[in-house]
CSV table of C-alpha atoms and ligand atoms in Angstrom, one decimal:
chain,number,residue,atom,x,y,z
A,22,MET,CA,41.8,75.9,-119.7
A,23,MET,CA,41.9,78.2,-116.4
A,24,PRO,CA,38.8,78.0,-114.3
A,25,ALA,CA,37.1,81.6,-114.9
A,26,SER,CA,38.0,84.1,-111.8
A,27,ILE,CA,35.6,84.5,-108.6
A,28,LEU,CA,37.3,87.9,-109.0
A,29,ASP,CA,36.1,88.9,-112.5
A,30,MET,CA,31.9,87.3,-111.7
A,31,SER,CA,29.3,89.5,-110.2
A,32,ARG,CA,27.3,87.4,-107.4
A,33,ASP,CA,25.1,86.3,-110.3
A,34,GLU,CA,27.7,85.2,-112.4
A,35,LEU,CA,28.9,83.3,-109.3
A,36,ARG,CA,26.0,81.9,-108.6
A,37,GLN,CA,25.7,80.2,-112.5
A,38,ALA,CA,29.4,79.2,-112.2
A,39,VAL,CA,29.1,77.3,-109.3
A,40,THR,CA,26.0,75.9,-110.2
A,41,HIS,CA,27.2,75.0,-113.4
A,42,ALA,CA,29.8,73.2,-111.6
A,43,GLY,CA,27.4,71.0,-109.6
A,44,PHE,CA,26.8,72.2,-106.5
A,45,PRO,CA,23.8,73.7,-105.0
A,46,VAL,CA,23.5,77.4,-105.3
A,47,TYR,CA,24.2,78.3,-101.7
A,48,ARG,CA,28.0,77.2,-102.0
A,49,ALA,CA,28.5,80.2,-104.2
A,50,ASP,CA,27.4,82.5,-101.2
A,51,GLN,CA,29.4,80.9,-98.7
A,52,LEU,CA,32.6,80.9,-101.3
A,53,ALA,CA,32.6,84.6,-102.0
A,54,ASP,CA,31.5,85.0,-98.1
A,55,TRP,CA,35.1,83.4,-97.3
A,56,VAL,CA,36.9,85.1,-100.2
A,57,PHE,CA,35.5,88.8,-100.1
A,58,VAL,CA,34.0,89.1,-96.0
A,59,LYS,CA,36.7,86.5,-94.1
A,60,GLY,CA,39.6,87.5,-96.7
A,61,ILE,CA,40.4,83.9,-97.1
A,62,THR,CA,42.3,82.3,-99.8
A,63,ASP,CA,42.9,79.5,-99.4
A,64,PRO,CA,39.7,76.7,-100.4
A,65,ALA,CA,41.5,74.1,-97.4
A,66,ALA,CA,40.7,76.9,-94.8
A,67,MET,CA,37.2,77.1,-96.1
A,68,THR,CA,36.0,74.8,-93.7
A,69,ASN,CA,31.8,74.8,-94.6
A,70,LEU,CA,32.9,73.9,-98.0
A,71,PRO,CA,32.5,70.2,-99.9
A,72,LYS,CA,36.2,68.7,-99.0
A,73,ALA,CA,36.3,66.5,-101.6
A,74,ARG,CA,35.0,68.9,-104.4
A,75,GLN,CA,38.2,70.5,-103.6
A,76,SER,CA,40.1,70.5,-106.2
A,77,ALA,CA,44.0,71.0,-106.5
A,78,PRO,CA,45.2,73.4,-108.8
A,79,PRO,CA,44.3,72.4,-112.3
A,80,SER,CA,48.5,71.9,-113.4
A,81,PRO,CA,51.0,70.6,-109.8
A,82,ASP,CA,53.1,74.4,-111.0
A,83,ALA,CA,50.7,76.4,-111.5
A,84,ALA,CA,49.9,79.1,-108.8
A,85,ALA,CA,46.1,79.3,-108.7
A,86,THR,CA,43.9,78.1,-106.2
A,87,CYS,CA,40.6,76.7,-106.6
A,88,ALA,CA,37.7,75.9,-105.2
A,89,LEU,CA,34.2,75.0,-106.4
A,90,GLY,CA,35.7,74.8,-110.1
A,91,VAL,CA,36.3,78.2,-109.2
A,92,GLU,CA,39.9,80.3,-110.0
A,93,ILE,CA,40.1,82.4,-106.5
A,94,LEU,CA,44.4,83.3,-106.9
A,95,SER,CA,46.5,83.3,-109.6
A,96,SER,CA,49.5,84.3,-107.9
A,97,ARG,CA,51.7,83.3,-105.4
A,98,LEU,CA,53.8,85.7,-102.7
A,99,VAL,CA,56.8,86.1,-102.9
A,100,ALA,CA,58.5,88.4,-100.8
A,101,SER,CA,56.9,90.7,-98.6
A,102,ASP,CA,59.3,93.6,-96.5
A,103,GLN,CA,57.8,95.5,-93.7
A,104,ASP,CA,58.9,99.5,-92.3
A,105,ALA,CA,59.1,99.8,-89.0
A,106,ASP,CA,56.2,102.3,-89.7
A,107,GLY,CA,54.1,99.6,-90.4
A,108,THR,CA,54.3,99.9,-94.3
A,109,THR,CA,54.6,96.7,-95.9
A,110,LYS,CA,55.1,96.0,-99.2
A,111,LEU,CA,54.6,92.3,-100.8
A,112,LEU,CA,56.0,91.2,-104.3
A,113,ILE,CA,53.2,89.0,-106.0
A,114,GLU,CA,54.1,86.2,-108.7
A,115,PHE,CA,51.4,85.2,-111.9
A,116,ALA,CA,51.4,82.1,-113.5
A,117,ASP,CA,53.4,83.2,-116.1
A,118,GLY,CA,56.2,84.7,-114.1
A,119,GLN,CA,55.8,88.3,-114.2
A,120,ARG,CA,55.8,89.9,-111.4
A,121,ALA,CA,53.8,93.1,-109.3
A,122,GLU,CA,54.4,94.8,-106.7
A,123,THR,CA,51.8,96.2,-103.3
A,124,VAL,CA,51.7,98.3,-100.7
A,125,LEU,CA,49.4,98.3,-97.7
A,126,ILE,CA,49.9,101.8,-95.5
A,127,PRO,CA,48.1,101.6,-92.8
A,128,GLU,CA,47.5,104.4,-90.3
A,129,PRO,CA,45.2,104.8,-86.9
A,130,SER,CA,42.2,105.1,-88.5
A,131,ARG,CA,42.5,103.7,-92.2
A,132,ALA,CA,44.4,101.3,-94.0
A,133,THR,CA,45.3,102.4,-97.7
A,134,ALA,CA,46.4,99.8,-100.6
A,135,CYS,CA,48.1,101.5,-102.8
A,136,LEU,CA,47.4,98.9,-106.5
A,137,SER,CA,49.4,98.1,-109.1
A,138,THR,CA,48.2,97.6,-112.8
A,139,GLN,CA,50.2,97.0,-115.6
A,140,ILE,CA,54.1,95.0,-115.0
A,141,GLY,CA,56.2,97.8,-115.7
A,142,CYS,CA,55.2,101.2,-117.4
A,143,ALA,CA,55.8,102.6,-120.6
A,144,MET,CA,55.8,105.7,-119.5
A,145,GLY,CA,59.2,106.3,-118.3
A,146,CYS,CA,59.4,109.5,-116.0
A,147,ARG,CA,63.1,109.4,-115.0
A,148,PHE,CA,61.7,109.9,-111.7
A,149,CYS,CA,60.4,106.8,-111.7
A,150,ALA,CA,61.8,103.1,-110.8
A,151,SER,CA,58.3,101.4,-112.4
A,152,GLY,CA,59.9,103.1,-116.1
A,153,ALA,CA,63.3,101.6,-115.5
A,154,GLY,CA,62.9,98.5,-116.5
A,155,GLY,CA,60.2,99.1,-119.7
A,156,PHE,CA,56.6,98.2,-120.5
A,157,VAL,CA,55.6,94.2,-119.8
A,158,ARG,CA,51.9,93.8,-120.2
A,159,ASN,CA,48.4,94.9,-118.5
A,160,MET,CA,47.3,93.7,-115.4
A,161,THR,CA,43.3,91.9,-115.8
A,162,ALA,CA,41.2,93.0,-113.8
A,163,ALA,CA,41.3,89.8,-111.5
A,164,GLU,CA,45.2,90.7,-111.4
A,165,ILE,CA,44.5,93.8,-109.8
A,166,LEU,CA,41.8,93.2,-107.5
A,167,GLN,CA,44.2,89.1,-105.6
A,168,GLN,CA,47.1,92.1,-104.8
A,169,VAL,CA,44.2,93.0,-102.8
A,170,LEU,CA,43.5,89.7,-101.5
A,171,HIS,CA,47.0,89.4,-100.3
A,172,LEU,CA,47.0,92.5,-98.8
A,173,ARG,CA,44.2,91.2,-96.5
A,174,HIS,CA,46.7,88.7,-95.7
A,175,ALA,CA,49.3,90.6,-94.8
A,176,LEU,CA,47.0,92.5,-92.4
A,177,ALA,CA,45.9,89.4,-90.5
A,178,ASN,CA,49.5,89.1,-89.6
A,179,PRO,CA,49.5,89.0,-85.8
A,180,GLY,CA,52.5,91.3,-85.5
A,181,ALA,CA,51.0,94.1,-88.2
A,182,MET,CA,49.5,97.2,-86.8
A,183,ALA,CA,46.9,98.4,-88.6
A,184,ALA,CA,43.1,98.5,-89.0
A,185,PRO,CA,40.9,94.9,-90.1
A,186,ARG,CA,40.1,96.1,-93.3
A,187,ILE,CA,41.2,98.0,-96.0
A,188,THR,CA,39.4,101.2,-96.3
A,189,ASN,CA,41.5,103.2,-99.1
A,190,VAL,CA,43.1,101.7,-102.5
A,191,VAL,CA,44.9,104.4,-104.9
A,192,PHE,CA,46.3,103.3,-108.0
A,193,MET,CA,49.6,104.5,-107.4
A,194,GLY,CA,52.0,101.6,-107.9
A,195,MET,CA,53.7,100.5,-110.8
A,196,GLY,CA,52.0,101.0,-114.3
A,197,GLU,CA,49.6,103.8,-115.9
A,198,PRO,CA,46.3,103.1,-114.9
A,199,LEU,CA,44.8,104.6,-117.1
A,200,ALA,CA,46.6,103.4,-120.1
A,201,ASN,CA,44.7,99.9,-118.8
A,202,TYR,CA,41.7,101.5,-118.8
A,203,ALA,CA,39.3,99.1,-119.4
A,204,ALA,CA,40.5,96.5,-116.1
A,205,THR,CA,41.2,99.2,-114.1
A,206,ILE,CA,37.6,100.7,-114.0
A,207,ALA,CA,36.3,96.6,-113.9
A,208,ALA,CA,38.6,96.5,-110.5
A,209,VAL,CA,37.1,99.5,-109.9
A,210,GLY,CA,33.6,98.3,-110.6
A,211,SER,CA,34.6,95.2,-108.4
A,212,LEU,CA,36.0,97.6,-105.5
A,213,ILE,CA,32.8,99.3,-105.0
A,214,ASP,CA,30.2,96.5,-105.5
A,215,PRO,CA,28.2,96.0,-102.1
A,216,ASP,CA,28.7,92.5,-102.7
A,217,ARG,CA,32.6,92.4,-103.4
A,218,PHE,CA,34.8,94.8,-101.5
A,219,ALA,CA,32.1,96.9,-101.1
A,220,LEU,CA,34.6,99.7,-100.4
A,221,SER,CA,33.0,103.8,-100.8
A,222,ALA,CA,34.2,105.3,-104.7
A,223,ARG,CA,35.3,107.8,-101.9
A,224,SER,CA,38.1,106.1,-100.5
A,225,ILE,CA,39.6,105.3,-104.1
A,226,THR,CA,42.0,107.7,-106.3
A,227,ILE,CA,43.5,106.8,-110.0
A,228,SER,CA,46.1,108.5,-110.5
A,229,THR,CA,47.6,109.7,-114.0
A,230,ILE,CA,49.6,111.6,-116.6
A,231,GLY,CA,47.0,111.9,-118.7
A,232,PRO,CA,45.7,111.9,-121.3
A,233,ALA,CA,43.6,114.3,-120.9
A,234,ARG,CA,41.2,112.0,-123.5
A,235,ALA,CA,41.4,109.7,-120.7
A,236,ILE,CA,40.6,111.3,-117.9
A,237,ARG,CA,37.4,113.3,-119.8
A,238,ARG,CA,36.1,109.3,-120.2
A,239,LEU,CA,37.0,109.0,-116.9
A,240,ALA,CA,34.7,111.6,-115.9
A,241,ASN,CA,31.9,110.4,-118.2
A,242,GLU,CA,31.7,107.0,-116.3
A,243,ASN,CA,30.2,108.3,-113.1
A,244,LEU,CA,32.4,107.2,-110.3
A,245,PRO,CA,32.5,109.6,-107.3
A,246,ILE,CA,36.4,108.4,-107.1
A,247,THR,CA,39.1,110.6,-106.7
A,248,LEU,CA,41.2,111.5,-109.3
A,249,ALA,CA,44.9,112.5,-109.2
A,250,ILE,CA,47.1,114.2,-111.3
A,251,SER,CA,50.3,113.4,-112.3
A,252,LEU,CA,51.7,117.3,-112.7
A,253,HIS,CA,55.3,117.7,-111.2
A,254,ALA,CA,55.9,120.8,-113.4
A,255,PRO,CA,53.9,124.1,-114.1
A,256,THR,CA,55.3,124.5,-117.9
A,257,ASP,CA,55.1,121.9,-121.1
A,258,GLU,CA,58.8,122.0,-121.3
A,259,LEU,CA,59.5,120.7,-118.3
A,260,ARG,CA,57.0,118.8,-117.2
A,261,ARG,CA,58.4,117.1,-121.1
A,262,SER,CA,61.9,117.1,-119.7
A,263,ILE,CA,61.0,114.9,-116.8
A,264,MET,CA,58.0,112.9,-118.1
A,265,PRO,CA,59.0,112.0,-121.6
A,266,ALA,CA,55.5,110.1,-122.7
A,267,VAL,CA,53.5,113.2,-122.5
A,268,ARG,CA,51.8,114.0,-124.8
A,269,ASP,CA,49.4,116.8,-124.4
A,270,SER,CA,50.1,119.8,-123.1
A,271,ILE,CA,49.3,121.8,-119.8
A,272,ASP,CA,46.7,123.4,-120.8
A,273,GLU,CA,44.3,120.8,-122.3
A,274,LEU,CA,45.1,118.5,-119.1
A,275,MET,CA,44.0,121.1,-117.1
A,276,SER,CA,40.6,121.8,-119.0
A,277,ALA,CA,40.0,117.7,-118.1
A,278,ALA,CA,40.9,118.5,-114.7
A,279,GLU,CA,37.6,121.2,-114.7
A,280,TYR,CA,35.9,118.7,-117.1
A,281,PHE,CA,36.1,116.4,-114.3
A,282,PHE,CA,34.9,118.5,-111.0
A,283,GLN,CA,31.9,119.8,-112.9
A,284,SER,CA,31.2,116.3,-114.6
A,285,ARG,CA,31.5,114.4,-110.6
A,286,LYS,CA,31.3,117.4,-108.1
A,287,ARG,CA,35.1,115.6,-106.9
A,288,GLU,CA,38.0,118.1,-106.2
A,289,VAL,CA,40.7,116.8,-108.6
A,290,THR,CA,44.4,116.1,-106.5
A,291,LEU,CA,47.7,117.7,-108.5
A,292,GLU,CA,50.7,115.4,-107.7
A,293,TYR,CA,53.7,117.4,-107.5
A,294,VAL,CA,56.8,115.3,-107.3
A,295,LEU,CA,59.8,118.0,-106.0
A,296,ILE,CA,63.2,117.6,-107.1
A,297,ASP,CA,66.1,119.3,-106.4
A,298,SER,CA,66.6,122.9,-108.1
A,299,VAL,CA,64.5,121.0,-111.2
A,300,ASN,CA,61.1,121.8,-110.0
A,301,ASP,CA,61.3,123.7,-106.6
A,302,THR,CA,62.1,127.0,-107.6
A,303,MET,CA,59.9,129.8,-106.3
A,304,LEU,CA,58.9,130.6,-110.1
A,305,CYS,CA,58.0,126.8,-110.5
A,306,ALA,CA,55.5,127.7,-107.4
A,307,ASP,CA,54.1,131.0,-108.2
A,308,ALA,CA,53.5,129.1,-111.7
A,309,LEU,CA,52.1,125.6,-110.2
A,310,ALA,CA,49.9,127.8,-107.8
A,311,ASN,CA,48.0,130.1,-111.0
A,312,LEU,CA,47.6,126.7,-112.4
A,313,ALA,CA,46.0,125.9,-109.3
A,314,ARG,CA,43.5,128.5,-109.3
A,315,ARG,CA,41.6,126.9,-112.7
A,316,VAL,CA,40.2,124.1,-110.7
A,317,ARG,CA,38.8,123.1,-107.0
A,318,CYS,CA,42.0,120.9,-106.2
A,319,ASN,CA,44.6,120.3,-103.6
A,320,VAL,CA,48.0,120.2,-104.5
A,321,ASN,CA,49.8,117.4,-102.8
A,322,LEU,CA,53.6,117.6,-102.7
A,323,ILE,CA,56.1,114.6,-102.2
A,324,ALA,CA,59.7,115.0,-101.8
A,325,LEU,CA,61.1,112.7,-104.5
A,326,ASN,CA,62.3,109.5,-103.6
A,327,PRO,CA,65.2,108.8,-105.5
A,328,THR,CA,65.3,105.0,-106.4
A,329,ASP,CA,68.4,103.7,-108.1
A,330,ASP,CA,70.5,105.3,-110.3
A,331,CYS,CA,67.8,108.2,-110.5
A,332,PRO,CA,69.1,111.4,-112.3
A,333,TYR,CA,68.1,113.7,-109.3
A,334,ASN,CA,68.2,114.4,-105.9
A,335,ARG,CA,65.7,114.5,-103.0
A,336,PRO,CA,65.2,118.7,-102.1
A,337,THR,CA,66.1,119.9,-98.4
A,338,SER,CA,63.7,119.7,-96.1
A,339,GLY,CA,63.4,123.4,-96.3
A,340,ALA,CA,63.3,123.7,-99.5
A,341,VAL,CA,59.8,121.7,-99.1
A,342,ARG,CA,58.5,123.7,-96.5
A,343,ASN,CA,59.0,126.8,-98.6
A,344,PHE,CA,57.6,125.5,-101.8
A,345,ALA,CA,54.6,124.8,-100.0
A,346,ALA,CA,54.6,128.5,-98.1
A,347,ARG,CA,54.5,130.1,-101.2
A,348,LEU,CA,51.4,127.7,-102.4
A,349,LYS,CA,49.5,128.5,-99.1
A,350,ASN,CA,50.0,132.3,-99.5
A,351,ARG,CA,49.3,132.2,-102.8
A,352,GLY,CA,45.5,131.0,-101.7
A,353,VAL,CA,46.6,127.4,-102.9
A,354,ASN,CA,44.7,124.1,-100.8
A,355,VAL,CA,48.4,122.8,-100.4
A,356,HIS,CA,49.7,119.1,-98.1
A,357,VAL,CA,53.2,118.1,-97.8
A,358,ARG,CA,53.1,113.7,-98.3
A,359,GLN,CA,55.3,112.2,-96.4
A,360,SER,CA,56.8,109.8,-98.0
A,361,ARG,CA,55.9,106.4,-96.6
A,362,GLY,CA,57.7,103.3,-96.0
A,363,GLY,CA,60.8,105.1,-96.8
A,364,GLY,CA,63.1,102.3,-94.9
A,365,GLN,CA,63.6,100.0,-98.1
A,366,SER,CA,62.3,99.6,-101.6
A,367,ALA,CA,59.9,101.9,-101.3
A,368,ALA,CA,59.0,104.5,-104.2
A,369,CYS,CA,57.6,102.5,-107.0
A,370,GLY,CA,58.8,99.6,-108.3
A,371,GLN,CA,61.7,99.2,-106.6
A,372,LEU,CA,60.8,96.1,-104.9
A,373,ARG,CA,60.4,94.5,-107.7
A,374,LEU,CA,63.6,96.0,-109.6
A,375,ARG,CA,65.4,95.2,-106.8
A,376,LYS,CA,64.2,91.1,-105.9
A,377,GLU,CA,64.6,90.5,-110.1
A,378,PRO,CA,64.8,87.0,-111.1
A,379,GLN,CA,68.0,85.9,-111.5
A,380,GLU,CA,67.8,83.9,-114.8
B,430,SAH,N1,51.3,106.2,-113.3
B,430,SAH,C1,50.5,107.2,-112.3
B,430,SAH,C2,50.7,106.1,-110.9
B,430,SAH,C3,51.7,105.5,-110.6
B,430,SAH,S1,52.9,106.3,-109.5
B,430,SAH,C4,50.6,108.7,-112.1
B,430,SAH,O1,52.3,108.7,-112.5
B,430,SAH,O2,50.4,108.8,-111.7
B,430,SAH,C5,52.2,107.3,-108.7
B,430,SAH,C6,52.7,108.3,-108.1
B,430,SAH,O3,54.1,108.5,-107.0
B,430,SAH,C7,52.5,109.6,-109.3
B,430,SAH,O4,52.6,110.6,-108.7
B,430,SAH,C8,54.7,109.4,-109.5
B,430,SAH,O5,54.7,110.7,-109.9
B,430,SAH,C9,55.1,109.0,-108.2
B,430,SAH,N2,56.6,108.8,-107.6
B,430,SAH,C10,57.0,108.1,-108.8
B,430,SAH,N3,58.2,108.2,-108.5
B,430,SAH,C11,58.7,108.3,-107.4
B,430,SAH,C12,59.9,108.9,-106.8
B,430,SAH,N4,60.8,108.7,-106.8
B,430,SAH,N5,59.5,109.8,-105.1
B,430,SAH,C13,57.9,110.3,-104.9
B,430,SAH,N6,57.4,110.0,-106.2
B,430,SAH,C14,57.3,108.8,-107.2
């Protein structure tokens, strides 16, 4: 049986596990210091822990690393790509051979981790690479958090130009976070735990296409995170044509956004991927402006990053500017998001698709 993961344990639970394995309680705090403060995951590098008891993984094949009888990682890095702008994309493989990708976006004043929550995605949005291979399985909370540990290794690379710590997390990698609700919320709990990843809840963004009832449930969690809703179209017909899994109406979604704002007093982000001649018309901009007026929100525009086999095109930068200007003229807070890491497998799910194991 696999030992329990340190990523699933609170400070007290780790102390119990370590004493249960026959070590003094202070060893638990030493181990947590290595993993969460220093970002070290290799037991051999944990110099103040007892050498003899740093057991090897239970089976030689397992990817797991263990210290004091506690699992640290059950995954290994299989590929890494760094773009000229410093964006680093990692592909990591779990014990069952499934792979997830995770991205680090370094900026002068912060470093953002973009995390996956599922292997594949069931939503099948027609512009998104994650949906292309279908849904495989949910990730556990420990697997979601392991991405942060792998990214911290990447940060520590002497070549990487980045802030020394991960400061922000966006759940915008593979998968639909609210379709893996419990694991996502458990991972957020650990990210904001001062004894664990110690991030501010305000620097965490959950991005979702819905449904509305999951957004309402999230609003009731008492977590001051940022909610980003992947809207991408101002009418139900258009939205359903590019996002086939959508069931709720935009009206239901916007009511849930209002409820989130009322409950959490946090401005909501509306994400809008601009697709050439599909949703980038001035009519769409006007309809989107009307929707945006319903709730305190920021609209994030991003030009489509065309994936392999994607039936759509990226709009010209002029079209993006015009769309943004139209919204701005109508009083909407609008930001044009730069797509980072454009040099290689940048869009969600692309790295995984390109490095699919050849079987
Ligand atoms: N399932 C969640 C989170 C993952 S996607 C969601 O849909 O919100 C994170 C963001 O990237 C979403 O807004 C998504 O629509 C966007 N995205 C997906 N594919 C893209 C592409 N090819 N180009 C630009 N943005 C894309």
